[in-house]
Short mmCIF file of C-alpha atoms in Angstrom, two decimals:
data_model
loop_
_atom_site.label_atom_id
_atom_site.label_comp_id
_atom_site.label_asym_id
_atom_site.label_seq_id
_atom_site.Cartn_x
_atom_site.Cartn_y
_atom_site.Cartn_z
CA MET D 17 144.28 85.05 88.07
CA PHE D 18 145.70 82.16 86.02
CA THR D 19 142.18 80.99 85.08
CA ARG D 20 141.19 84.49 84.02
CA LEU D 21 144.30 84.97 81.84
CA LEU D 22 143.84 81.55 80.26
CA PHE D 23 140.20 82.38 79.52
CA LEU D 24 141.21 85.70 77.90
CA GLN D 25 143.98 84.16 75.83
CA ILE D 26 141.52 81.60 74.44
CA PHE D 27 138.61 83.93 73.65
CA ALA D 28 140.13 87.44 73.33
CA ARG D 29 140.66 87.15 69.57
CA THR D 30 137.31 85.55 68.75
CA LYS D 31 134.12 87.25 67.62
CA TYR D 32 132.22 85.51 70.44
CA PHE D 33 134.31 87.19 73.12
CA SER D 34 131.69 89.64 74.44
CA PHE D 35 128.95 87.01 74.72
CA VAL D 36 131.11 84.37 76.43
CA PHE D 37 132.86 86.96 78.61
CA TRP D 38 129.61 88.42 79.97
CA ILE D 39 128.12 84.97 80.61
CA PHE D 40 131.22 84.09 82.64
CA ASN D 41 131.15 87.29 84.71
CA ILE D 42 127.39 87.29 85.32
CA PHE D 43 127.68 83.69 86.51
CA PHE D 44 130.52 84.72 88.85
CA LEU D 45 128.39 87.63 90.09
CA LEU D 46 125.45 85.35 90.87
CA CYS D 47 127.74 82.90 92.66
CA ASN D 48 129.00 85.77 94.81
CA ARG D 49 125.45 86.36 96.02
CA VAL D 50 124.39 82.72 96.35
CA TYR D 51 127.46 81.77 98.41
CA GLU D 52 127.70 85.15 100.21
CA GLY D 53 131.29 85.48 99.07
CA TYR D 54 133.83 82.69 99.54
CA SER D 55 135.58 81.06 102.44
CA PHE D 56 138.88 82.51 103.61
CA TYR D 57 139.96 78.93 104.19
CA MET D 58 140.23 78.61 100.39
CA ILE D 59 142.99 81.25 100.44
CA GLY D 60 144.98 79.59 103.21
CA GLN D 61 144.72 77.97 106.61
CA ARG D 62 146.15 81.04 108.35
CA TRP D 63 143.15 83.10 107.18
CA ALA D 64 140.49 80.56 108.21
CA TYR D 65 139.68 82.40 111.46
CA LEU D 66 138.17 85.25 109.42
CA ASP D 67 135.33 82.95 108.37
CA ASN D 68 133.97 83.37 111.92
CA PHE D 69 133.14 86.99 111.07
CA ARG D 70 131.38 86.39 107.76
CA GLY D 71 127.98 86.90 109.35
CA THR D 72 128.82 90.48 110.34
CA PHE D 73 129.82 91.69 106.90
CA ARG D 74 128.42 91.30 103.39
CA TRP D 75 131.53 89.76 101.86
CA HIS D 76 129.92 89.17 98.48
CA ILE D 77 129.93 92.95 97.90
CA CYS D 78 133.74 92.90 97.96
CA PHE D 79 133.77 90.17 95.32
CA ASN D 80 131.36 92.23 93.21
CA PHE D 81 134.09 94.84 92.88
CA VAL D 82 136.41 92.08 91.71
CA VAL D 83 133.91 91.43 88.89
CA LEU D 84 134.23 95.04 87.73
CA ARG D 85 137.99 94.68 87.60
CA MET D 86 137.71 91.39 85.73
CA ILE D 87 135.41 92.95 83.12
CA SER D 88 137.55 96.06 82.60
CA PHE D 89 140.75 93.98 82.42
CA GLY D 90 139.17 91.57 79.96
CA TYR D 91 137.79 94.22 77.64
CA ASP D 92 141.04 96.21 77.62
CA TYR D 93 142.92 93.01 76.84
CA HIS D 94 140.44 92.21 74.06
CA TRP D 95 140.51 95.71 72.56
CA ALA D 96 144.29 95.81 72.67
CA HIS D 97 144.25 93.01 70.06
CA ARG D 98 141.98 94.98 67.75
CA ASP D 99 142.83 97.97 65.58
CA SER D 100 139.47 99.71 65.81
CA HIS D 101 137.69 100.68 68.97
CA PHE D 102 137.21 104.37 69.81
CA ASP D 103 140.35 105.51 71.69
CA HIS D 104 142.54 102.66 72.86
CA LYS D 105 145.85 103.57 71.24
CA LYS D 106 146.63 105.74 74.24
CA HIS D 107 146.09 102.78 76.57
CA ILE D 108 148.32 100.53 74.53
CA GLN D 109 151.08 103.15 74.57
CA ARG D 110 150.84 103.59 78.34
CA CYS D 111 150.90 99.89 79.08
CA ASP D 112 151.60 97.19 76.55
CA ILE D 113 148.99 94.92 78.05
CA CYS D 114 148.60 92.89 74.88
CA LYS D 115 152.13 91.52 75.32
CA SER D 116 152.51 91.26 79.07
CA GLY D 117 149.02 90.95 80.55
CA LYS D 118 150.52 91.37 84.02
CA THR D 119 150.26 93.83 86.87
CA CYS D 120 151.19 96.76 84.66
CA TYR D 121 147.43 96.86 84.02
CA GLN D 122 147.14 98.69 87.32
CA SER D 123 148.75 101.75 85.73
CA LEU D 124 145.80 102.02 83.36
CA GLN D 125 143.61 103.00 86.29
CA LEU D 126 145.76 106.01 87.27
CA ASP D 127 145.97 109.28 85.40
CA VAL D 128 148.99 111.57 85.44
CA PRO D 129 149.80 113.11 88.85
CA GLN D 130 147.48 115.99 89.61
CA ASN D 131 148.68 119.56 89.21
CA ASN D 132 145.32 121.38 89.13
CA LEU D 133 144.82 121.83 92.88
CA SER D 134 147.07 123.78 95.20
CA ALA D 135 147.73 122.86 98.82
CA ARG D 136 145.19 125.51 99.83
CA ASP D 137 142.55 123.98 97.55
CA ILE D 138 143.16 120.51 98.99
CA ALA D 139 142.93 121.86 102.55
CA TRP D 140 139.62 123.56 101.74
CA TYR D 141 138.42 120.31 100.14
CA GLY D 142 139.17 118.46 103.39
CA LEU D 143 137.52 121.16 105.51
CA ARG D 144 134.35 120.93 103.43
CA TRP D 145 134.37 117.18 104.06
CA VAL D 146 134.51 117.80 107.83
CA PHE D 147 131.52 120.17 107.57
CA SER D 148 129.63 117.51 105.59
CA LEU D 149 130.45 114.90 108.25
CA LEU D 150 129.02 117.19 110.94
CA LEU D 151 125.88 117.60 108.83
CA MET D 152 125.57 113.82 108.58
CA GLU D 153 125.90 113.48 112.36
CA LEU D 154 123.23 116.14 112.81
CA MET D 155 120.86 114.36 110.42
CA THR D 156 121.49 110.97 112.02
CA HIS D 157 120.66 112.24 115.52
CA LEU D 158 117.70 114.50 114.69
CA PHE D 159 115.98 113.02 111.61
CA TYR D 160 114.88 109.39 111.69
CA TYR D 161 114.22 108.76 107.99
CA ASN D 162 115.99 105.40 107.86
CA ALA D 163 114.40 104.19 111.09
CA PHE D 164 110.94 104.80 109.63
CA ALA D 165 111.95 103.17 106.34
CA ILE D 166 113.49 100.04 107.88
CA SER D 167 110.86 99.49 110.57
CA GLY D 168 107.93 99.68 108.14
CA MET D 169 106.17 102.38 110.18
CA TRP D 170 105.70 104.39 106.99
CA LYS D 171 102.59 102.27 106.36
CA GLU D 172 100.86 104.04 109.27
CA LEU D 173 101.78 107.56 108.20
CA HIS D 174 100.11 110.32 106.18
CA PRO D 175 101.13 110.63 102.49
CA MET D 176 102.96 113.86 103.28
CA ASP D 177 105.07 112.02 105.84
CA VAL D 178 105.83 109.25 103.35
CA PHE D 179 106.97 111.87 100.84
CA ILE D 180 109.26 113.49 103.44
CA ILE D 181 110.71 110.09 104.44
CA GLY D 182 111.38 109.16 100.81
CA TYR D 183 113.06 112.48 100.14
CA GLY D 184 115.04 112.24 103.38
CA VAL D 185 116.28 108.73 102.58
CA LEU D 186 117.46 109.93 99.16
CA ILE D 187 119.32 112.88 100.73
CA PHE D 188 120.84 110.61 103.38
CA MET D 189 122.07 108.13 100.75
CA TRP D 190 123.60 110.92 98.68
CA LEU D 191 125.40 112.41 101.70
CA LYS D 192 126.59 108.98 102.88
CA PHE D 193 128.27 108.16 99.56
CA PHE D 194 129.48 111.75 99.26
CA LEU D 195 131.41 111.33 102.54
CA ILE D 196 132.80 107.90 101.66
CA TRP D 197 134.08 108.80 98.21
CA ARG D 198 135.35 112.28 99.03
CA TYR D 199 137.25 110.96 102.05
CA PHE D 200 139.35 108.65 99.88
CA ARG D 201 139.64 111.22 97.10
CA PHE D 202 140.95 113.71 99.65
CA TRP D 203 143.81 111.36 100.60
CA SER D 204 144.56 110.58 96.97
CA LEU D 205 144.88 114.33 96.30
CA ILE D 206 147.30 114.61 99.21
CA CYS D 207 149.33 111.80 97.61
CA GLY D 208 149.36 113.72 94.31
CA ILE D 209 146.85 111.61 92.37
CA GLU D 210 143.67 113.20 91.00
CA VAL D 211 140.94 110.57 90.71
CA PRO D 212 137.44 111.27 89.34
CA GLU D 213 135.00 113.11 91.58
CA ASN D 214 132.09 110.78 92.28
CA MET D 215 129.57 113.38 93.43
CA PRO D 216 130.36 116.44 91.30
CA ARG D 217 126.87 117.93 91.60
CA CYS D 218 124.45 118.32 94.52
CA ILE D 219 121.51 115.94 94.40
CA ASN D 220 119.15 118.94 94.67
CA ASN D 221 120.55 120.45 91.47
CA CYS D 222 119.53 117.65 89.07
CA TYR D 223 116.22 117.95 87.25
CA ASN D 224 116.49 115.04 84.79
CA LEU D 225 117.43 111.39 85.10
CA GLU D 226 120.38 111.53 82.73
CA THR D 227 122.07 114.36 84.65
CA PHE D 228 121.27 112.70 87.97
CA TRP D 229 122.91 109.38 87.05
CA LYS D 230 125.92 111.03 85.42
CA ASN D 231 126.58 112.76 88.73
CA TRP D 232 125.78 109.88 91.11
CA HIS D 233 128.88 107.66 91.43
CA ALA D 234 130.30 109.37 88.35
CA SER D 235 133.32 107.06 88.06
CA TYR D 236 131.02 104.01 87.98
CA ASN D 237 128.96 105.79 85.33
CA LYS D 238 132.10 106.20 83.22
CA TRP D 239 132.90 102.52 83.72
CA LEU D 240 129.38 101.54 82.59
CA VAL D 241 129.59 103.77 79.52
CA ARG D 242 132.98 102.39 78.50
CA TYR D 243 132.51 98.68 79.16
CA LEU D 244 128.75 98.16 78.74
CA TYR D 245 126.86 101.04 77.10
CA ILE D 246 129.21 101.66 74.14
CA PRO D 247 129.84 97.94 73.38
CA LEU D 248 126.04 97.50 73.27
CA GLY D 249 125.78 100.16 70.59
CA GLY D 250 125.73 103.44 72.52
CA THR D 251 123.17 106.05 71.48
CA ARG D 252 122.13 104.00 68.43
CA ARG D 253 120.23 101.64 70.75
CA LYS D 254 119.72 103.95 73.70
CA LEU D 255 116.14 102.92 74.50
CA LEU D 256 117.21 99.28 74.73
CA ASN D 257 120.61 99.80 76.31
CA VAL D 258 119.32 101.58 79.43
CA TRP D 259 117.40 98.42 80.38
CA VAL D 260 120.51 96.27 80.10
CA VAL D 261 122.70 98.77 81.96
CA PHE D 262 120.34 99.34 84.90
CA THR D 263 119.55 95.63 85.21
CA PHE D 264 123.28 94.94 85.49
CA VAL D 265 123.64 97.75 88.06
CA ALA D 266 120.84 96.22 90.16
CA ILE D 267 122.32 92.71 90.01
CA TRP D 268 125.79 94.07 90.75
CA HIS D 269 124.55 95.83 93.90
CA ASP D 270 122.62 92.81 95.16
CA LEU D 271 120.32 90.12 93.82
CA GLU D 272 117.02 91.36 95.26
CA TRP D 273 113.62 91.97 93.69
CA LYS D 274 113.37 95.46 95.16
CA LEU D 275 116.59 96.51 93.40
CA LEU D 276 115.43 94.99 90.11
CA SER D 277 112.13 96.85 90.54
CA TRP D 278 114.09 100.06 91.17
CA ALA D 279 116.14 99.49 88.00
CA TRP D 280 113.16 98.72 85.77
CA LEU D 281 111.11 101.64 87.10
CA THR D 282 114.04 103.95 86.41
CA CYS D 283 114.24 102.62 82.84
CA LEU D 284 110.49 103.06 82.42
CA PHE D 285 110.77 106.70 83.52
CA PHE D 286 113.77 107.17 81.23
CA ILE D 287 111.74 106.47 78.07
CA PRO D 288 109.50 109.60 78.05
CA GLU D 289 112.48 111.76 79.04
CA MET D 290 114.53 110.53 76.07
CA ILE D 291 111.58 110.97 73.68
CA LEU D 292 110.90 114.51 74.93
CA LYS D 293 114.58 115.45 74.69
CA SER D 294 114.69 114.26 71.08
CA ALA D 295 111.54 116.26 70.29
CA VAL D 296 112.90 119.44 71.93
CA ASN D 297 116.24 119.11 70.10
CA ALA D 298 114.41 118.70 66.79
CA PHE D 299 112.14 121.67 67.51
CA GLN D 300 113.80 124.92 66.43
CA VAL D 301 112.75 127.81 68.68
CA GLU D 302 113.06 131.18 66.97
CA SER D 303 110.84 133.53 69.00
CA THR D 304 111.00 134.71 72.61
CA HIS D 305 107.51 133.33 73.15
CA GLY D 306 108.65 129.93 71.89
CA GLU D 307 111.64 129.93 74.24
CA PHE D 308 109.32 130.77 77.15
CA VAL D 309 106.96 127.90 76.30
CA VAL D 310 109.85 125.41 75.96
CA ARG D 311 111.34 126.55 79.26
CA GLU D 312 108.01 126.20 81.09
CA LEU D 313 107.36 122.77 79.62
CA SER D 314 110.91 121.75 80.58
CA ALA D 315 110.26 122.88 84.17
CA VAL D 316 107.05 120.83 84.28
CA ALA D 317 108.91 117.83 82.86
CA GLY D 318 111.64 118.36 85.47
CA ALA D 319 109.07 118.33 88.29
CA ILE D 320 107.57 115.07 86.98
CA THR D 321 111.04 113.54 86.57
CA ILE D 322 112.07 114.35 90.15
CA THR D 323 108.81 112.82 91.39
CA CYS D 324 109.45 109.68 89.32
CA LEU D 325 112.99 109.48 90.68
CA MET D 326 111.63 109.60 94.21
CA VAL D 327 109.05 106.90 93.43
CA ALA D 328 111.74 104.59 92.00
CA ASN D 329 113.94 105.08 95.05
CA LEU D 330 111.01 104.60 97.44
CA VAL D 331 110.31 101.25 95.79
CA GLY D 332 113.98 100.27 95.71
CA PHE D 333 115.01 101.30 99.22
CA VAL D 334 111.92 101.84 101.38
CA ILE D 335 108.63 100.13 100.48
CA GLY D 336 109.81 97.45 98.02
CA PRO D 337 107.86 96.22 94.96
CA SER D 338 105.03 94.92 97.15
CA GLY D 339 104.34 98.48 98.30
CA ILE D 340 103.73 99.97 94.83
CA SER D 341 99.95 99.47 94.95
CA TRP D 342 99.89 100.88 98.50
CA LEU D 343 101.84 103.96 97.37
CA ILE D 344 99.48 104.59 94.44
CA SER D 345 96.40 104.23 96.64
CA GLN D 346 97.83 106.64 99.22
CA PHE D 347 98.53 109.43 96.75
CA LEU D 348 95.45 109.02 94.54
CA ASN D 349 92.85 109.53 97.27
CA ARG D 350 91.31 112.63 98.83
CA GLU D 351 94.20 113.13 101.28
CA GLY D 352 96.98 112.22 98.88
CA LEU D 353 96.07 114.29 95.80
CA PRO D 354 96.75 117.69 97.49
CA VAL D 355 100.10 116.31 98.68
CA LEU D 356 100.93 115.12 95.15
CA ALA D 357 99.97 118.52 93.73
CA GLY D 358 102.10 120.27 96.34
CA MET D 359 105.06 118.00 95.51
CA LEU D 360 104.81 118.75 91.80
CA LEU D 361 104.50 122.50 92.45
CA THR D 362 107.51 122.45 94.79
CA PHE D 363 109.62 120.53 92.28
CA TYR D 364 108.47 122.86 89.48
CA VAL D 365 109.72 125.88 91.43
CA GLY D 366 112.91 124.03 92.31
CA THR D 367 113.51 123.15 88.64
CA LYS D 368 113.08 126.80 87.64
CA LEU D 369 115.66 127.72 90.29
CA MET D 370 118.04 125.10 88.83
CA PHE D 371 117.58 126.72 85.40
CA HIS D 372 118.59 130.10 86.82
CA ILE D 373 121.65 128.59 88.54
CA HIS D 374 122.67 126.96 85.24
CA ASP D 375 122.19 130.26 83.37
CA ALA D 376 124.26 132.14 85.95
CA LYS D 377 127.11 129.63 85.57
CA GLN D 378 126.91 129.88 81.80
CA SER D 379 127.07 133.67 81.83
CA SER D 380 129.97 133.77 84.31
CA SER D 381 132.10 131.27 82.36
#
């Protein structure tokens, strides 16, 4: 803590702050992975016995969360010394961090006590979590997606089976994080604190990459926008910024080639989506026929995007970068092409259904 505050006091007022600050934190992040966290003996002799259990837990992940706190603390401290940066006056009023720099920073992470949800709403929120837990137990005992993925048996399977495994792993991951985050949010609501909802939308109701990532670990997305995306230039350099953001996300999760491949594939798939969105926004539709054409093309684009999302996640969490050529060969042969066509048709129909759900919500609100 003392080293961090000394570092901030030296560089917070300089124009080189962002460059030096990120170099420091990326170096710390890499050290977390290289050393698999740090010895408890460094904290104190009484904690040394915990080092015997380091092999059973990935301790460096805990320190990765410390890096997020270090970055957010540092940037808030830096911005508090400047007069111009989007909306920081409110933060300075709530906690005069620029003068104290102490534990009052913790209050910046909490919003006002919640008053939007009644006791009945909170009880229903908890009951829905229990139902989701039962669904997870059902999936774990009856569907062996992760077993196929981890064991490598997917190499012996038909392309249709590989598609089902990839989709199943994605659903499993979404439900796993859904349970973890909503469990702790449920208790925070009981305590009267309303924290951000991390999974506000079902994974099967996202037909473009931007919407998907805004609704997957939404609080982390807000952190990335505030402390990385906007300082890099925001929408003015969007095509470049997504590469930096997703590379950081991959390194933050773990320093592995398969995660970097996942990040870079996601960025690659982001480019045509951003170009098409810009073209559609610039294109003024005036006739009913034109609206129909745009809607159909959007549904086709949605089907392709969902397929690309599955490919990126297959590479990142199932087959790895070494399996990319195998995956292409499996789906571009006589057996795989009908499966690929069926996937695209299924996702096209699903995207149209998502459009209707969105329209129904719009009309009811």
